[in-house]
């Protein structure tokens, strides 16, 4: 059952620390970029907006996601100024999300391939029972990390962010809830070749 929560899937990074497009790197039966996207599409999220830079051909998206029933559950949003930083990609996604009259907006990162459906669903449940707040954010070891769900009323503040900064920069200005998770796997992001090699070798914690 869908719930009016629109997700912004941030996939417009430069991959500068990896030296190549990390989203296209193989991981198990798919790619780094397609892993969490598949998870999001299997959840109760209303719709997923995949925000990429304009030169991205989306070759990293698993072919199955272009077919029914998944193809109607996500849209591709191009960010023309993605090179200016994550804040600009987020704002492009927010513009698209607002046209869908969302009850909440979840921010997801394309380089967190092991994010679980249960984590997504738990955050949605908490948000739906605490609608008076500005956000519901995941924390791991007491540090806020994506995913996070924002109330639409927070969008004016999010639209003021500049450069390569994420949404958590404004948490201190807002009133919300944090949900602590204990699963390291959910929050492991792949930024460097060393990160990727640890994943392939099963050495990461």
Rosetta silent file (secondary structure, phi, psi, omega in degrees, C-alpha in Angstrom):
SEQUENCE: XXXXXXXXXXXXXXXXXXXXXXXXXXXXXXXXXXXXXXXXXXXXXXXXXXXXXXXXXXXXXXXXXXXXXXXXXXXXXXXXXXXXXXXXXXXXXXXXXXXXXXXXXXXXXXXXXXXXXXXXXXXXXXXXXXXXXXXXXXXXXXXXXXXXXXXXXXXXXXXXXXXXXXXXXXXXXXXXXXXXXXXXXXXXXXXXXXXXXXXXXXXXX
SCORE:     score description
SCORE:     0.000 S_00000001
   1 L     0.000  127.416 -179.039    0.000    0.000    0.000 S_00000001
   2 L   -79.477  160.467 -168.800    1.429    3.359   -1.030 S_00000001
   3 L  -137.048   11.360  178.217    1.577    6.224    1.449 S_00000001
   4 L    81.288    5.925  177.658    2.273    9.536   -0.269 S_00000001
   5 E   -91.837  119.716  177.333    6.006    9.522    0.528 S_00000001
   6 E   -98.658  132.994  179.250    8.088   10.545   -2.498 S_00000001
   7 E  -102.110  140.383  170.666   11.767    9.595   -2.525 S_00000001
   8 E  -106.088  114.581 -176.302   14.586   11.613   -4.058 S_00000001
   9 E   -99.844  102.381 -173.220   17.339    9.199   -5.085 S_00000001
  10 E   -79.213  109.919 -175.835   20.536   11.241   -5.351 S_00000001
  11 L  -132.802   32.445 -174.933   22.650    9.757   -8.146 S_00000001
  12 L  -113.589   18.361 -178.783   24.398   12.815   -9.590 S_00000001
  13 L   -69.133  164.063 -177.365   27.698   12.685   -7.741 S_00000001
  14 L   -82.402  -18.610 -174.459   31.057   13.080   -9.462 S_00000001
  15 L    56.196   31.384 -174.645   32.551    9.803   -8.151 S_00000001
  16 L   -64.528  -33.572 -179.545   35.810   11.782   -7.934 S_00000001
  17 L   -76.039  -22.223  177.979   37.219    9.673   -5.092 S_00000001
  18 L   -85.492  -32.403 -179.043   36.521    6.469   -7.029 S_00000001
  19 L    87.602   -1.340  175.983   38.028    7.724  -10.306 S_00000001
  20 L  -158.953  169.726 -177.995   35.180    6.248  -12.368 S_00000001
  21 L   -67.480  102.620 -175.313   31.397    6.103  -12.214 S_00000001
  22 H   -66.819  -25.794 -177.852   30.920    4.056   -9.057 S_00000001
  23 H   -65.525  -23.357 -178.247   27.212    3.557   -9.699 S_00000001
  24 H   -88.379   -8.224 -177.252   28.061    1.353  -12.699 S_00000001
  25 L   -69.090  137.167 -178.305   30.409   -0.957  -10.794 S_00000001
  26 E   -67.997  143.721  179.190   29.094   -4.517  -10.460 S_00000001
  27 E  -148.468  109.545 -176.107   27.867   -5.645   -7.066 S_00000001
  28 L    57.344 -120.278 -176.014   26.465   -9.136   -6.639 S_00000001
  29 L   -96.558    2.238  179.331   23.773   -9.514   -9.320 S_00000001
  30 E  -138.739 -139.274  178.191   23.411   -5.816  -10.186 S_00000001
  31 E  -125.685  168.189  177.248   25.391   -2.576   -9.779 S_00000001
  32 H   -57.035  -47.013 -175.729   26.131   -0.274   -6.859 S_00000001
  33 H   -69.379  -31.377 -175.512   23.656    2.308   -8.133 S_00000001
  34 H   -83.002  -18.481 -173.681   20.870   -0.123   -8.899 S_00000001
  35 H   -62.335  -59.474 -178.836   20.966   -1.955   -5.571 S_00000001
  36 H   -69.396  -27.111  177.082   19.286    0.589   -3.283 S_00000001
  37 H   -64.688  -43.380  177.175   17.027    1.720   -6.130 S_00000001
  38 H   -61.008  -40.265  178.680   15.631   -1.800   -6.400 S_00000001
  39 H   -63.428  -45.680 -179.603   15.104   -1.836   -2.650 S_00000001
  40 H   -60.886  -39.707 -178.095   13.288    1.489   -2.711 S_00000001
  41 H   -72.433  -18.037  177.292   11.007    0.322   -5.523 S_00000001
  42 L   -89.697   -2.863 -177.709   10.078   -2.784   -3.522 S_00000001
  43 L   -92.439 -173.630 -179.985    8.997   -0.645   -0.570 S_00000001
  44 L   -88.751    9.927  175.894    5.778    1.259    0.133 S_00000001
  45 L   -56.861  141.150 -178.578    7.214    4.523   -1.204 S_00000001
  46 L   -67.377  -42.780 -176.966    4.743    6.263   -3.509 S_00000001
  47 E  -163.399  152.203  178.583    7.326    7.134   -6.180 S_00000001
  48 E  -120.269  127.383  177.153   11.098    7.448   -6.579 S_00000001
  49 E  -103.267  112.376 -179.665   12.742   10.373   -8.400 S_00000001
  50 E   -89.845  110.766 -177.644   16.200    9.415   -9.669 S_00000001
  51 E   -98.381  119.609 -179.877   18.264   12.596   -9.926 S_00000001
  52 E  -130.614  167.830  173.008   21.318   12.337  -12.163 S_00000001
  53 E   -74.797  160.641 -169.658   23.647   14.637  -14.052 S_00000001
  54 L   -65.978  -25.919 -178.162   22.662   15.391  -17.652 S_00000001
  55 L   -86.625    1.330 -177.840   25.298   13.172  -19.281 S_00000001
  56 L   -78.088  121.520  179.489   24.165   10.081  -17.344 S_00000001
  57 L   -90.431    0.759  178.852   22.636    7.469  -19.669 S_00000001
  58 L    63.228   28.979  178.551   21.447    5.389  -16.688 S_00000001
  59 L   -65.698  -17.325  179.937   23.331    2.325  -17.910 S_00000001
  60 L   -80.694  -11.624  178.803   23.797    1.422  -14.234 S_00000001
  61 L   -79.041  128.644 -179.567   20.057    0.904  -13.733 S_00000001
  62 L   -56.962  134.287 -178.277   19.114   -2.775  -13.920 S_00000001
  63 H   -53.818  -30.755 -179.002   17.151   -3.494  -17.140 S_00000001
  64 H   -63.515  -24.875 -176.821   14.306   -5.033  -15.112 S_00000001
  65 H   -78.609   -9.893  174.750   13.554   -1.640  -13.574 S_00000001
  66 H   -89.643   -0.087 -177.352   12.620   -0.250  -17.004 S_00000001
  67 L  -112.206  162.049  176.227    9.857   -2.856  -17.240 S_00000001
  68 L   -64.500  142.230    5.563    6.465   -3.254  -15.579 S_00000001
  69 L   -90.318   -3.094 -171.814    5.654   -3.026  -12.723 S_00000001
  70 H   -72.556  -32.019 -172.559    8.759   -1.023  -11.762 S_00000001
  71 H   -59.746  -27.557 -179.843    8.846    1.417  -14.686 S_00000001
  72 H   -86.847   -4.959 -174.914    5.804    3.311  -13.410 S_00000001
  73 H   -97.648   -3.956  179.333    7.224    3.614   -9.908 S_00000001
  74 E  -145.046  157.680  178.476   10.178    5.868  -10.723 S_00000001
  75 E  -134.498  150.846  177.668   11.081    8.840  -12.906 S_00000001
  76 E   -95.908  126.676  179.090   14.368   10.227  -14.173 S_00000001
  77 E  -119.712  122.901 -177.913   15.124   13.829  -13.223 S_00000001
  78 E   -92.534  130.950  175.435   18.100   15.575  -14.836 S_00000001
  79 E  -105.597  109.284 -176.209   20.091   18.122  -12.822 S_00000001
  80 L   -69.468  -24.294 -179.216   21.847   20.486  -15.236 S_00000001
  81 L  -116.075   37.629 -178.257   24.086   21.977  -12.546 S_00000001
  82 H   -59.356  -27.836 -178.234   24.934   18.802  -10.635 S_00000001
  83 H   -65.200  -14.972  179.848   28.629   19.727  -10.764 S_00000001
  84 H   -79.568  -11.282  175.916   27.935   22.503   -8.239 S_00000001
  85 L   127.968  169.616 -173.569   27.254   19.982   -5.505 S_00000001
  86 H   -61.028  -33.253 -179.186   24.704   17.789   -3.804 S_00000001
  87 H   -58.199  -35.417 -177.766   22.510   20.679   -2.662 S_00000001
  88 H   -72.882  -37.664  176.014   21.692   21.470   -6.292 S_00000001
  89 H   -65.717  -41.672  177.785   20.737   17.873   -7.074 S_00000001
  90 H   -59.761  -46.199 -177.975   18.552   17.786   -3.976 S_00000001
  91 H   -64.953  -36.057  176.642   16.795   20.989   -4.991 S_00000001
  92 H   -63.367  -40.136  176.928   16.140   19.668   -8.508 S_00000001
  93 H   -66.361  -36.565  179.454   14.536   16.635   -6.935 S_00000001
  94 H   -64.662  -40.783  177.419   12.482   18.810   -4.596 S_00000001
  95 H   -56.990  -46.097 -178.809   11.046   20.768   -7.530 S_00000001
  96 H   -67.929  -39.756 -178.011    9.917   17.526   -9.121 S_00000001
  97 H   -65.419  -38.879 -176.117    8.599   16.089   -5.861 S_00000001
  98 H   -65.304  -25.524  178.190    6.463   19.109   -5.046 S_00000001
  99 L   -71.961   -9.111 -177.881    4.496   18.702   -8.253 S_00000001
 100 L  -103.887    7.271  177.742    3.338   15.346   -6.853 S_00000001
 101 L    51.170   58.265 -174.736    1.796   16.807   -3.681 S_00000001
 102 L   -74.730  152.409  170.811    3.798   14.585   -1.300 S_00000001
 103 L   -83.273  -23.266  177.768    2.969   13.871    2.324 S_00000001
 104 E  -165.017  159.890 -178.487    6.693   13.574    2.944 S_00000001
 105 E  -126.506  116.247  178.778    9.963   13.512    0.994 S_00000001
 106 E   -94.687  133.703  176.658   12.581   10.834    1.667 S_00000001
 107 E  -102.331  124.088  179.623   16.194   11.493    0.667 S_00000001
 108 E  -122.121  150.774  177.344   18.163    8.420   -0.414 S_00000001
 109 E  -109.016  137.230 -177.482   21.761    8.062   -1.607 S_00000001
 110 L   -73.768  -13.448 -178.752   22.661    5.896   -4.595 S_00000001
 111 L  -102.868   22.892  171.000   25.958    4.809   -3.026 S_00000001
 112 L  -112.588   73.781 -168.746   24.393    3.058   -0.017 S_00000001
 113 L   -67.673  -18.647 -175.554   23.762   -0.257   -1.791 S_00000001
 114 L  -100.562   10.686  176.636   22.908   -2.297    1.286 S_00000001
 115 L   -55.800  133.219 -175.218   20.117   -0.107    2.582 S_00000001
 116 L   -96.692  154.811  176.001   17.317   -2.429    3.650 S_00000001
 117 H   -62.798  -36.882 -178.231   13.627   -2.268    2.964 S_00000001
 118 H   -63.368  -34.942  177.652   12.945   -2.649    6.690 S_00000001
 119 H   -67.223  -44.131  176.862   14.884    0.558    7.440 S_00000001
 120 H   -58.562  -47.216 -176.628   12.891    2.459    4.817 S_00000001
 121 H   -67.658  -36.174  179.431    9.612    1.109    6.179 S_00000001
 122 H   -65.158  -41.726  178.046   10.486    1.845    9.794 S_00000001
 123 H   -64.405  -39.693  178.049   11.240    5.478    8.984 S_00000001
 124 H   -63.442  -42.623  179.602    7.976    5.780    7.058 S_00000001
 125 H   -61.973  -46.198  179.590    6.032    4.323    9.995 S_00000001
 126 H   -62.651  -43.171 -179.822    7.621    6.723   12.476 S_00000001
 127 H   -61.203  -42.776 -177.889    7.010    9.680   10.164 S_00000001
 128 H   -67.896  -20.228  178.450    3.349    8.786    9.715 S_00000001
 129 L  -101.207    2.284 -178.915    2.882    8.696   13.501 S_00000001
 130 L  -138.778   49.338 -171.189    4.763   11.931   14.150 S_00000001
 131 L   -67.947  -11.080 -179.686    3.470   14.215   11.453 S_00000001
 132 L   -77.810  -13.212 -177.862    3.850   17.355   13.552 S_00000001
 133 L   -84.530  168.228  179.150    7.641   17.230   13.207 S_00000001
 134 L   -83.501  -26.342 -177.362    9.836   18.663   10.464 S_00000001
 135 E  -160.522  162.796  166.984   11.725   15.426    9.767 S_00000001
 136 E  -131.952  120.144 -174.528   12.433   11.838   10.743 S_00000001
 137 E  -123.948  146.039  173.228   16.064   10.836   10.219 S_00000001
 138 E   -76.788  146.711  169.843   18.058    7.655   10.627 S_00000001
 139 E  -130.669  149.383  174.531   21.071    7.660   12.921 S_00000001
 140 E  -135.007  123.151 -172.408   23.859    5.127   13.252 S_00000001
 141 L    55.339   38.447  175.789   26.167    5.381   16.262 S_00000001
 142 L    67.242   15.522  176.868   24.216    8.571   17.076 S_00000001
 143 E  -108.975  124.262  178.705   25.271   10.245   13.813 S_00000001
 144 E   -62.465  134.853  179.514   22.477   11.328   11.431 S_00000001
 145 E  -144.805  153.947  173.325   22.699    9.609    8.077 S_00000001
 146 E   -61.927  149.685    8.628   20.412    9.146    5.097 S_00000001
 147 E   -79.080  158.181  173.524   17.664    8.100    4.707 S_00000001
 148 E  -143.804  143.314  176.773   15.727   11.042    6.107 S_00000001
 149 E  -111.902  126.238  178.914   12.114   12.058    5.546 S_00000001
 150 E  -106.986  144.665  170.076   11.281   15.759    5.434 S_00000001
 151 L   -71.990  144.303  177.945    7.917   17.418    5.790 S_00000001
 152 H   -55.768  -25.949 -178.382    7.010   19.471    2.693 S_00000001
 153 H   -69.714  -11.363 -179.919    6.930   22.589    4.888 S_00000001
 154 H   -86.321  -11.418 -174.358   10.736   22.324    5.248 S_00000001
 155 H   -54.128  -41.852  178.181   11.333   22.753    1.529 S_00000001
 156 H   -55.010  -36.810  177.891   11.925   26.541    1.703 S_00000001
 157 H   -71.893  -40.039  179.521   14.865   25.918    4.039 S_00000001
 158 H   -64.506  -31.854 -178.886   16.215   23.088    1.899 S_00000001
 159 L   -72.486   -9.835  178.911   16.099   25.327   -1.154 S_00000001
 160 L   -91.515   -8.923  179.649   18.544   27.714    0.523 S_00000001
 161 L   -65.045  147.137 -178.911   21.331   25.120    0.753 S_00000001
 162 L  -133.005  149.619  172.217   24.343   25.775   -1.454 S_00000001
 163 L    74.961 -155.219 -174.924   27.266   23.770   -2.772 S_00000001
 164 L   -92.733   62.213  178.505   28.249   20.232   -1.888 S_00000001
 165 L  -125.284  149.738  178.772   26.320   19.924    1.367 S_00000001
 166 L   -93.166  177.023 -175.243   23.601   17.519    2.380 S_00000001
 167 H   -68.863  -23.757 -175.973   20.253   18.160    3.988 S_00000001
 168 H   -67.826  -10.374  177.157   21.418   17.325    7.506 S_00000001
 169 H   -58.004  -26.536 -175.068   23.167   20.706    7.620 S_00000001
 170 H  -102.153    7.557 -178.424   19.841   22.257    8.631 S_00000001
 171 H   -55.721  -36.795 -177.432   18.806   19.743   11.320 S_00000001
 172 H   -66.313  -19.966 -179.977   19.702   22.224   14.071 S_00000001
 173 H   -88.981   -5.280 -172.126   17.179   24.693   12.657 S_00000001
 174 L  -119.258  168.783  172.988   14.361   22.140   12.702 S_00000001
 175 L  -115.964  120.902 -177.655   12.339   20.036   15.108 S_00000001
 176 E  -156.597 -168.201 -177.936   12.268   16.362   14.298 S_00000001
 177 E  -123.242  144.705  175.108   12.908   12.811   15.393 S_00000001
 178 E  -113.303  137.586  179.250   15.948   10.578   15.108 S_00000001
 179 E  -117.299  115.945 -177.234   15.659    6.810   14.829 S_00000001
 180 E   -81.949  132.442  176.258   18.749    4.858   15.878 S_00000001
 181 E  -118.510  152.520 -175.591   19.672    1.779   13.847 S_00000001
 182 L  -110.019   -5.394 -174.797   22.256   -0.854   14.733 S_00000001
 183 L   -87.036  105.680  179.689   22.867   -2.465   11.336 S_00000001
 184 H   -55.965  -38.292 -175.595   26.216   -1.336    9.945 S_00000001
 185 H   -55.047  -41.798 -177.683   25.345   -2.815    6.569 S_00000001
 186 H   -58.364  -32.995 -169.495   22.502   -0.341    5.939 S_00000001
 187 H  -109.557   12.908  178.207   24.764    2.689    6.192 S_00000001
 188 L   -78.741  114.600  177.265   27.875    1.471    4.408 S_00000001
 189 L  -106.762  148.861 -175.261   28.514    3.837    1.523 S_00000001
 190 L  -107.624  108.811 -177.359   31.036    3.171   -1.225 S_00000001
 191 L  -112.792  -32.275 -172.895   33.180    6.193   -2.056 S_00000001
 192 L  -124.876  168.067  176.158   36.647    4.853   -2.869 S_00000001
 193 H   -61.269  -34.082  178.424   38.282    1.870   -4.544 S_00000001
 194 H   -64.799  -41.238  176.505   39.270    0.681   -1.078 S_00000001
 195 H   -59.305  -45.128 -177.863   35.621    0.746    0.013 S_00000001
 196 H   -65.547  -42.151  179.623   34.669   -1.240   -3.071 S_00000001
 197 H   -65.183  -35.320  176.759   37.455   -3.782   -2.596 S_00000001
 198 H   -63.807  -40.261  178.999   36.375   -4.322    1.012 S_00000001
 199 H   -64.598  -47.534 -179.280   32.874   -5.068   -0.173 S_00000001
 200 H   -63.008  -33.993 -178.760   34.065   -7.500   -2.847 S_00000001
 201 H   -89.862   -3.219  179.559   36.343   -9.211   -0.354 S_00000001
 202 L    70.092   24.866 -173.720   33.767   -9.330    2.410 S_00000001
 203 L   -96.876  -11.204 -174.028   36.113   -7.480    4.777 S_00000001
 204 L   -74.884  158.415 -179.268   33.986   -4.469    5.715 S_00000001
 205 L  -110.871    0.000    0.000   32.271   -4.080    9.091 S_00000001
